[in-house]
């Protein structure tokens, strides 16, 4: 059977950028920046994206294209059986992330519906926290929307790499950028926005500290979909002629830009209406609707916002689902359609306890955390960092030469950053991630 391929380079860049740009950029990044000191956090995040981020994304895409396989197959073909475990960690992580990611994706669908029908209490901001709480803690409603979100994800993946994923991201990603720009323009032109803009863009270096750097590194990883084989999987569908370094620069640039725009959308609006930028995870679902309620044209902007958030989530969730789908199809010969349906159902089932953990199952605790939080915690603190360390060590020490020839298309392209790439993969990335992991565990 002929392996699927991206139909165009633009399609690949949109797919990879779509994977990177997600809830992480628009939901998590602004609230992290809000709680971690604004501009300084942004600066540290951008530095990490431009160094470790760029190098690791290139390595993953290169590994994928060199092996033309899912992450498990890729590591074992290129490095032998003992490296297979890195791929297995990746596939396992994709199940875990998608389980809770889809629950949050479901909330965005719910908020689109509520926005359209005008049932969000945007004019009584005091009721918004309760309303959000009611949604996430109830049983049927969030599970229903989680199912809707998973069905959309599986529907796109089911249609195939070029006909499903690529076709949809080519429309969705430009749409996302357009909607985001509209919202940013609205936000930065609000009276009183300036304070938020300076908070976000002017670094106050005294805010830089260990926990903040560690949060920025974790965010850069999650936001570039690194450490779990998403980019290996997408890279595996890339044709031999494509310029990987160039595509990687684009993807990192677009992901960083959306994080910056996400911050410029959320923080100025929050400041302009005198709300608390450090409101945390509720910023998107509680604070912003209150802002929309006070804003001229808020009804429309609110719908645009949640539609944009859904697009961001969906173009990421399809890349998460693509990982296990490729794995089961290639390693066990299961038909793609069957594999997509089965994996989709399993992940839906895994998401149910994550959703219930917000409410009726909130008392079921592991290490003092509910099921949702423990899953996110395990991913953030263990599987992604370990995946990242192993991937960079593998790239830097085991197959550096092979990878070098992959990145230069067998010497046909110039890649002058190869020495920097080598250092980043061999020493800098593994050491930085290890430091973060250990300090999180100790702290
Ligand atoms: N990069 C996505 C975000 O920032 O929301 C999350 C993600 C997608 C992580 C795909 C990992 C992945 F494989």
JSON list of N, CA, C and O in Angstrom, two decimals, residues 26 112 171-187 258 261-262 265 292 300-312:
[
{"chain": "A", "resi": 26, "resn": "UNK", "atom": "N", "xyz": [-3.90, 29.93, 23.22]},
{"chain": "A", "resi": 26, "resn": "UNK", "atom": "CA", "xyz": [-4.93, 30.95, 23.41]},
{"chain": "A", "resi": 26, "resn": "UNK", "atom": "C", "xyz": [-5.58, 30.86, 24.79]},
{"chain": "A", "resi": 26, "resn": "UNK", "atom": "O", "xyz": [-5.98, 31.85, 25.36]},
{"chain": "A", "resi": 112, "resn": "UNK", "atom": "N", "xyz": [-19.74, 28.09, 22.36]},
{"chain": "A", "resi": 112, "resn": "UNK", "atom": "CA", "xyz": [-20.24, 28.63, 21.07]},
{"chain": "A", "resi": 112, "resn": "UNK", "atom": "C", "xyz": [-21.76, 28.58, 21.07]},
{"chain": "A", "resi": 112, "resn": "UNK", "atom": "O", "xyz": [-22.43, 29.57, 20.75]},
{"chain": "A", "resi": 171, "resn": "UNK", "atom": "N", "xyz": [-8.06, 25.49, 5.15]},
{"chain": "A", "resi": 171, "resn": "UNK", "atom": "CA", "xyz": [-9.12, 26.47, 5.29]},
{"chain": "A", "resi": 171, "resn": "UNK", "atom": "C", "xyz": [-9.13, 27.04, 6.72]},
{"chain": "A", "resi": 171, "resn": "UNK", "atom": "O", "xyz": [-9.23, 28.24, 6.94]},
{"chain": "A", "resi": 172, "resn": "UNK", "atom": "N", "xyz": [-9.01, 26.12, 7.69]},
{"chain": "A", "resi": 172, "resn": "UNK", "atom": "CA", "xyz": [-9.20, 26.53, 9.08]},
{"chain": "A", "resi": 172, "resn": "UNK", "atom": "C", "xyz": [-8.09, 27.45, 9.59]},
{"chain": "A", "resi": 172, "resn": "UNK", "atom": "O", "xyz": [-8.36, 28.41, 10.32]},
{"chain": "A", "resi": 173, "resn": "UNK", "atom": "N", "xyz": [-6.85, 27.18, 9.21]},
{"chain": "A", "resi": 173, "resn": "UNK", "atom": "CA", "xyz": [-5.77, 27.99, 9.78]},
{"chain": "A", "resi": 173, "resn": "UNK", "atom": "C", "xyz": [-5.81, 29.44, 9.30]},
{"chain": "A", "resi": 173, "resn": "UNK", "atom": "O", "xyz": [-5.73, 30.35, 10.12]},
{"chain": "A", "resi": 174, "resn": "UNK", "atom": "N", "xyz": [-5.96, 29.69, 7.99]},
{"chain": "A", "resi": 174, "resn": "UNK", "atom": "CA", "xyz": [-6.10, 31.10, 7.59]},
{"chain": "A", "resi": 174, "resn": "UNK", "atom": "C", "xyz": [-7.31, 31.75, 8.25]},
{"chain": "A", "resi": 174, "resn": "UNK", "atom": "O", "xyz": [-7.24, 32.91, 8.68]},
{"chain": "A", "resi": 175, "resn": "UNK", "atom": "N", "xyz": [-8.40, 31.00, 8.40]},
{"chain": "A", "resi": 175, "resn": "UNK", "atom": "CA", "xyz": [-9.58, 31.54, 9.07]},
{"chain": "A", "resi": 175, "resn": "UNK", "atom": "C", "xyz": [-9.24, 31.90, 10.52]},
{"chain": "A", "resi": 175, "resn": "UNK", "atom": "O", "xyz": [-9.61, 32.97, 11.03]},
{"chain": "A", "resi": 176, "resn": "UNK", "atom": "N", "xyz": [-8.51, 31.01, 11.17]},
{"chain": "A", "resi": 176, "resn": "UNK", "atom": "CA", "xyz": [-8.11, 31.28, 12.56]},
{"chain": "A", "resi": 176, "resn": "UNK", "atom": "C", "xyz": [-7.31, 32.58, 12.66]},
{"chain": "A", "resi": 176, "resn": "UNK", "atom": "O", "xyz": [-7.57, 33.43, 13.51]},
{"chain": "A", "resi": 177, "resn": "UNK", "atom": "N", "xyz": [-6.34, 32.75, 11.76]},
{"chain": "A", "resi": 177, "resn": "UNK", "atom": "CA", "xyz": [-5.53, 33.98, 11.79]},
{"chain": "A", "resi": 177, "resn": "UNK", "atom": "C", "xyz": [-6.41, 35.21, 11.58]},
{"chain": "A", "resi": 177, "resn": "UNK", "atom": "O", "xyz": [-6.25, 36.22, 12.26]},
{"chain": "A", "resi": 178, "resn": "UNK", "atom": "N", "xyz": [-7.33, 35.10, 10.62]},
{"chain": "A", "resi": 178, "resn": "UNK", "atom": "CA", "xyz": [-8.19, 36.25, 10.34]},
{"chain": "A", "resi": 178, "resn": "UNK", "atom": "C", "xyz": [-9.04, 36.61, 11.56]},
{"chain": "A", "resi": 178, "resn": "UNK", "atom": "O", "xyz": [-9.12, 37.77, 11.97]},
{"chain": "A", "resi": 179, "resn": "UNK", "atom": "N", "xyz": [-9.67, 35.60, 12.16]},
{"chain": "A", "resi": 179, "resn": "UNK", "atom": "CA", "xyz": [-10.52, 35.86, 13.33]},
{"chain": "A", "resi": 179, "resn": "UNK", "atom": "C", "xyz": [-9.70, 36.44, 14.48]},
{"chain": "A", "resi": 179, "resn": "UNK", "atom": "O", "xyz": [-10.11, 37.37, 15.17]},
{"chain": "A", "resi": 180, "resn": "UNK", "atom": "N", "xyz": [-8.50, 35.87, 14.64]},
{"chain": "A", "resi": 180, "resn": "UNK", "atom": "CA", "xyz": [-7.64, 36.33, 15.73]},
{"chain": "A", "resi": 180, "resn": "UNK", "atom": "C", "xyz": [-7.27, 37.80, 15.54]},
{"chain": "A", "resi": 180, "resn": "UNK", "atom": "O", "xyz": [-7.31, 38.60, 16.48]},
{"chain": "A", "resi": 181, "resn": "UNK", "atom": "N", "xyz": [-6.94, 38.16, 14.30]},
{"chain": "A", "resi": 181, "resn": "UNK", "atom": "CA", "xyz": [-6.57, 39.55, 14.04]},
{"chain": "A", "resi": 181, "resn": "UNK", "atom": "C", "xyz": [-7.73, 40.50, 14.33]},
{"chain": "A", "resi": 181, "resn": "UNK", "atom": "O", "xyz": [-7.53, 41.56, 14.94]},
{"chain": "A", "resi": 182, "resn": "UNK", "atom": "N", "xyz": [-8.92, 40.11, 13.92]},
{"chain": "A", "resi": 182, "resn": "UNK", "atom": "CA", "xyz": [-10.09, 40.95, 14.19]},
{"chain": "A", "resi": 182, "resn": "UNK", "atom": "C", "xyz": [-10.21, 41.20, 15.70]},
{"chain": "A", "resi": 182, "resn": "UNK", "atom": "O", "xyz": [-10.39, 42.32, 16.18]},
{"chain": "A", "resi": 183, "resn": "UNK", "atom": "N", "xyz": [-10.05, 40.10, 16.46]},
{"chain": "A", "resi": 183, "resn": "UNK", "atom": "CA", "xyz": [-10.22, 40.21, 17.91]},
{"chain": "A", "resi": 183, "resn": "UNK", "atom": "C", "xyz": [-9.11, 41.04, 18.55]},
{"chain": "A", "resi": 183, "resn": "UNK", "atom": "O", "xyz": [-9.36, 41.82, 19.48]},
{"chain": "A", "resi": 184, "resn": "UNK", "atom": "N", "xyz": [-7.88, 40.88, 18.04]},
{"chain": "A", "resi": 184, "resn": "UNK", "atom": "CA", "xyz": [-6.77, 41.64, 18.62]},
{"chain": "A", "resi": 184, "resn": "UNK", "atom": "C", "xyz": [-6.97, 43.13, 18.37]},
{"chain": "A", "resi": 184, "resn": "UNK", "atom": "O", "xyz": [-6.80, 43.96, 19.26]},
{"chain": "A", "resi": 185, "resn": "UNK", "atom": "N", "xyz": [-7.39, 43.46, 17.14]},
{"chain": "A", "resi": 185, "resn": "UNK", "atom": "CA", "xyz": [-7.62, 44.87, 16.84]},
{"chain": "A", "resi": 185, "resn": "UNK", "atom": "C", "xyz": [-8.69, 45.43, 17.78]},
{"chain": "A", "resi": 185, "resn": "UNK", "atom": "O", "xyz": [-8.54, 46.50, 18.36]},
{"chain": "A", "resi": 186, "resn": "UNK", "atom": "N", "xyz": [-9.74, 44.66, 17.99]},
{"chain": "A", "resi": 186, "resn": "UNK", "atom": "CA", "xyz": [-10.80, 45.11, 18.91]},
{"chain": "A", "resi": 186, "resn": "UNK", "atom": "C", "xyz": [-10.23, 45.31, 20.32]},
{"chain": "A", "resi": 186, "resn": "UNK", "atom": "O", "xyz": [-10.48, 46.32, 20.98]},
{"chain": "A", "resi": 187, "resn": "UNK", "atom": "N", "xyz": [-9.43, 44.36, 20.75]},
{"chain": "A", "resi": 187, "resn": "UNK", "atom": "CA", "xyz": [-8.94, 44.41, 22.13]},
{"chain": "A", "resi": 187, "resn": "UNK", "atom": "C", "xyz": [-7.97, 45.57, 22.36]},
{"chain": "A", "resi": 187, "resn": "UNK", "atom": "O", "xyz": [-8.10, 46.31, 23.33]},
{"chain": "A", "resi": 258, "resn": "UNK", "atom": "N", "xyz": [1.05, 33.37, 17.30]},
{"chain": "A", "resi": 258, "resn": "UNK", "atom": "CA", "xyz": [-0.30, 33.22, 17.84]},
{"chain": "A", "resi": 258, "resn": "UNK", "atom": "C", "xyz": [-0.30, 33.36, 19.36]},
{"chain": "A", "resi": 258, "resn": "UNK", "atom": "O", "xyz": [-1.24, 33.90, 19.95]},
{"chain": "A", "resi": 261, "resn": "UNK", "atom": "N", "xyz": [-0.21, 37.03, 19.83]},
{"chain": "A", "resi": 261, "resn": "UNK", "atom": "CA", "xyz": [-1.53, 37.59, 19.52]},
{"chain": "A", "resi": 261, "resn": "UNK", "atom": "C", "xyz": [-2.57, 37.18, 20.57]},
{"chain": "A", "resi": 261, "resn": "UNK", "atom": "O", "xyz": [-3.44, 37.96, 20.94]},
{"chain": "A", "resi": 262, "resn": "UNK", "atom": "N", "xyz": [-2.46, 35.95, 21.05]},
{"chain": "A", "resi": 262, "resn": "UNK", "atom": "CA", "xyz": [-3.37, 35.48, 22.10]},
{"chain": "A", "resi": 262, "resn": "UNK", "atom": "C", "xyz": [-3.25, 36.36, 23.34]},
{"chain": "A", "resi": 262, "resn": "UNK", "atom": "O", "xyz": [-4.25, 36.77, 23.94]},
{"chain": "A", "resi": 265, "resn": "UNK", "atom": "N", "xyz": [-4.72, 39.68, 22.68]},
{"chain": "A", "resi": 265, "resn": "UNK", "atom": "CA", "xyz": [-6.17, 39.63, 22.65]},
{"chain": "A", "resi": 265, "resn": "UNK", "atom": "C", "xyz": [-6.73, 39.66, 24.07]},
{"chain": "A", "resi": 265, "resn": "UNK", "atom": "O", "xyz": [-7.63, 40.42, 24.40]},
{"chain": "A", "resi": 292, "resn": "UNK", "atom": "N", "xyz": [-16.62, 40.67, 27.09]},
{"chain": "A", "resi": 292, "resn": "UNK", "atom": "CA", "xyz": [-17.49, 40.78, 25.90]},
{"chain": "A", "resi": 292, "resn": "UNK", "atom": "C", "xyz": [-18.82, 41.43, 26.26]},
{"chain": "A", "resi": 292, "resn": "UNK", "atom": "O", "xyz": [-19.39, 42.18, 25.48]},
{"chain": "A", "resi": 300, "resn": "UNK", "atom": "N", "xyz": [-21.16, 39.54, 18.93]},
{"chain": "A", "resi": 300, "resn": "UNK", "atom": "CA", "xyz": [-20.49, 38.97, 17.76]},
{"chain": "A", "resi": 300, "resn": "UNK", "atom": "C", "xyz": [-19.05, 38.56, 18.09]},
{"chain": "A", "resi": 300, "resn": "UNK", "atom": "O", "xyz": [-18.59, 37.47, 17.75]},
{"chain": "A", "resi": 301, "resn": "UNK", "atom": "N", "xyz": [-18.35, 39.45, 18.80]},
{"chain": "A", "resi": 301, "resn": "UNK", "atom": "CA", "xyz": [-16.95, 39.14, 19.11]},
{"chain": "A", "resi": 301, "resn": "UNK", "atom": "C", "xyz": [-16.83, 37.88, 19.97]},
{"chain": "A", "resi": 301, "resn": "UNK", "atom": "O", "xyz": [-15.89, 37.12, 19.85]},
{"chain": "A", "resi": 302, "resn": "UNK", "atom": "N", "xyz": [-17.81, 37.69, 20.81]},
{"chain": "A", "resi": 302, "resn": "UNK", "atom": "CA", "xyz": [-17.77, 36.50, 21.65]},
{"chain": "A", "resi": 302, "resn": "UNK", "atom": "C", "xyz": [-17.93, 35.22, 20.83]},
{"chain": "A", "resi": 302, "resn": "UNK", "atom": "O", "xyz": [-17.23, 34.23, 21.04]},
{"chain": "A", "resi": 303, "resn": "UNK", "atom": "N", "xyz": [-18.85, 35.27, 19.87]},
{"chain": "A", "resi": 303, "resn": "UNK", "atom": "CA", "xyz": [-19.01, 34.09, 19.01]},
{"chain": "A", "resi": 303, "resn": "UNK", "atom": "C", "xyz": [-17.73, 33.85, 18.22]},
{"chain": "A", "resi": 303, "resn": "UNK", "atom": "O", "xyz": [-17.21, 32.73, 18.15]},
{"chain": "A", "resi": 304, "resn": "UNK", "atom": "N", "xyz": [-17.20, 34.94, 17.65]},
{"chain": "A", "resi": 304, "resn": "UNK", "atom": "CA", "xyz": [-15.95, 34.81, 16.88]},
{"chain": "A", "resi": 304, "resn": "UNK", "atom": "C", "xyz": [-14.87, 34.20, 17.75]},
{"chain": "A", "resi": 304, "resn": "UNK", "atom": "O", "xyz": [-14.13, 33.31, 17.34]},
{"chain": "A", "resi": 305, "resn": "UNK", "atom": "N", "xyz": [-14.78, 34.67, 18.99]},
{"chain": "A", "resi": 305, "resn": "UNK", "atom": "CA", "xyz": [-13.73, 34.18, 19.87]},
{"chain": "A", "resi": 305, "resn": "UNK", "atom": "C", "xyz": [-13.85, 32.67, 20.11]},
{"chain": "A", "resi": 305, "resn": "UNK", "atom": "O", "xyz": [-12.87, 31.93, 19.97]},
{"chain": "A", "resi": 306, "resn": "UNK", "atom": "N", "xyz": [-15.03, 32.20, 20.45]},
{"chain": "A", "resi": 306, "resn": "UNK", "atom": "CA", "xyz": [-15.12, 30.77, 20.77]},
{"chain": "A", "resi": 306, "resn": "UNK", "atom": "C", "xyz": [-15.02, 29.90, 19.51]},
{"chain": "A", "resi": 306, "resn": "UNK", "atom": "O", "xyz": [-14.53, 28.78, 19.58]},
{"chain": "A", "resi": 307, "resn": "UNK", "atom": "N", "xyz": [-15.45, 30.42, 18.37]},
{"chain": "A", "resi": 307, "resn": "UNK", "atom": "CA", "xyz": [-15.25, 29.67, 17.12]},
{"chain": "A", "resi": 307, "resn": "UNK", "atom": "C", "xyz": [-13.74, 29.54, 16.85]},
{"chain": "A", "resi": 307, "resn": "UNK", "atom": "O", "xyz": [-13.24, 28.47, 16.51]},
{"chain": "A", "resi": 308, "resn": "UNK", "atom": "N", "xyz": [-13.04, 30.64, 17.05]},
{"chain": "A", "resi": 308, "resn": "UNK", "atom": "CA", "xyz": [-11.60, 30.60, 16.83]},
{"chain": "A", "resi": 308, "resn": "UNK", "atom": "C", "xyz": [-10.92, 29.61, 17.79]},
{"chain": "A", "resi": 308, "resn": "UNK", "atom": "O", "xyz": [-10.05, 28.85, 17.40]},
{"chain": "A", "resi": 309, "resn": "UNK", "atom": "N", "xyz": [-11.37, 29.62, 19.03]},
{"chain": "A", "resi": 309, "resn": "UNK", "atom": "CA", "xyz": [-10.80, 28.69, 20.00]},
{"chain": "A", "resi": 309, "resn": "UNK", "atom": "C", "xyz": [-11.07, 27.24, 19.61]},
{"chain": "A", "resi": 309, "resn": "UNK", "atom": "O", "xyz": [-10.21, 26.37, 19.74]},
{"chain": "A", "resi": 310, "resn": "UNK", "atom": "N", "xyz": [-12.26, 27.00, 19.10]},
{"chain": "A", "resi": 310, "resn": "UNK", "atom": "CA", "xyz": [-12.59, 25.65, 18.65]},
{"chain": "A", "resi": 310, "resn": "UNK", "atom": "C", "xyz": [-11.69, 25.23, 17.48]},
{"chain": "A", "resi": 310, "resn": "UNK", "atom": "O", "xyz": [-11.19, 24.10, 17.46]},
{"chain": "A", "resi": 311, "resn": "UNK", "atom": "N", "xyz": [-11.47, 26.14, 16.55]},
{"chain": "A", "resi": 311, "resn": "UNK", "atom": "CA", "xyz": [-10.61, 25.81, 15.40]},
{"chain": "A", "resi": 311, "resn": "UNK", "atom": "C", "xyz": [-9.21, 25.47, 15.91]},
{"chain": "A", "resi": 311, "resn": "UNK", "atom": "O", "xyz": [-8.60, 24.48, 15.51]},
{"chain": "A", "resi": 312, "resn": "UNK", "atom": "N", "xyz": [-8.71, 26.30, 16.82]},
{"chain": "A", "resi": 312, "resn": "UNK", "atom": "CA", "xyz": [-7.37, 26.06, 17.36]},
{"chain": "A", "resi": 312, "resn": "UNK", "atom": "C", "xyz": [-7.31, 24.69, 18.02]},
{"chain": "A", "resi": 312, "resn": "UNK", "atom": "O", "xyz": [-6.35, 23.93, 17.83]}
]
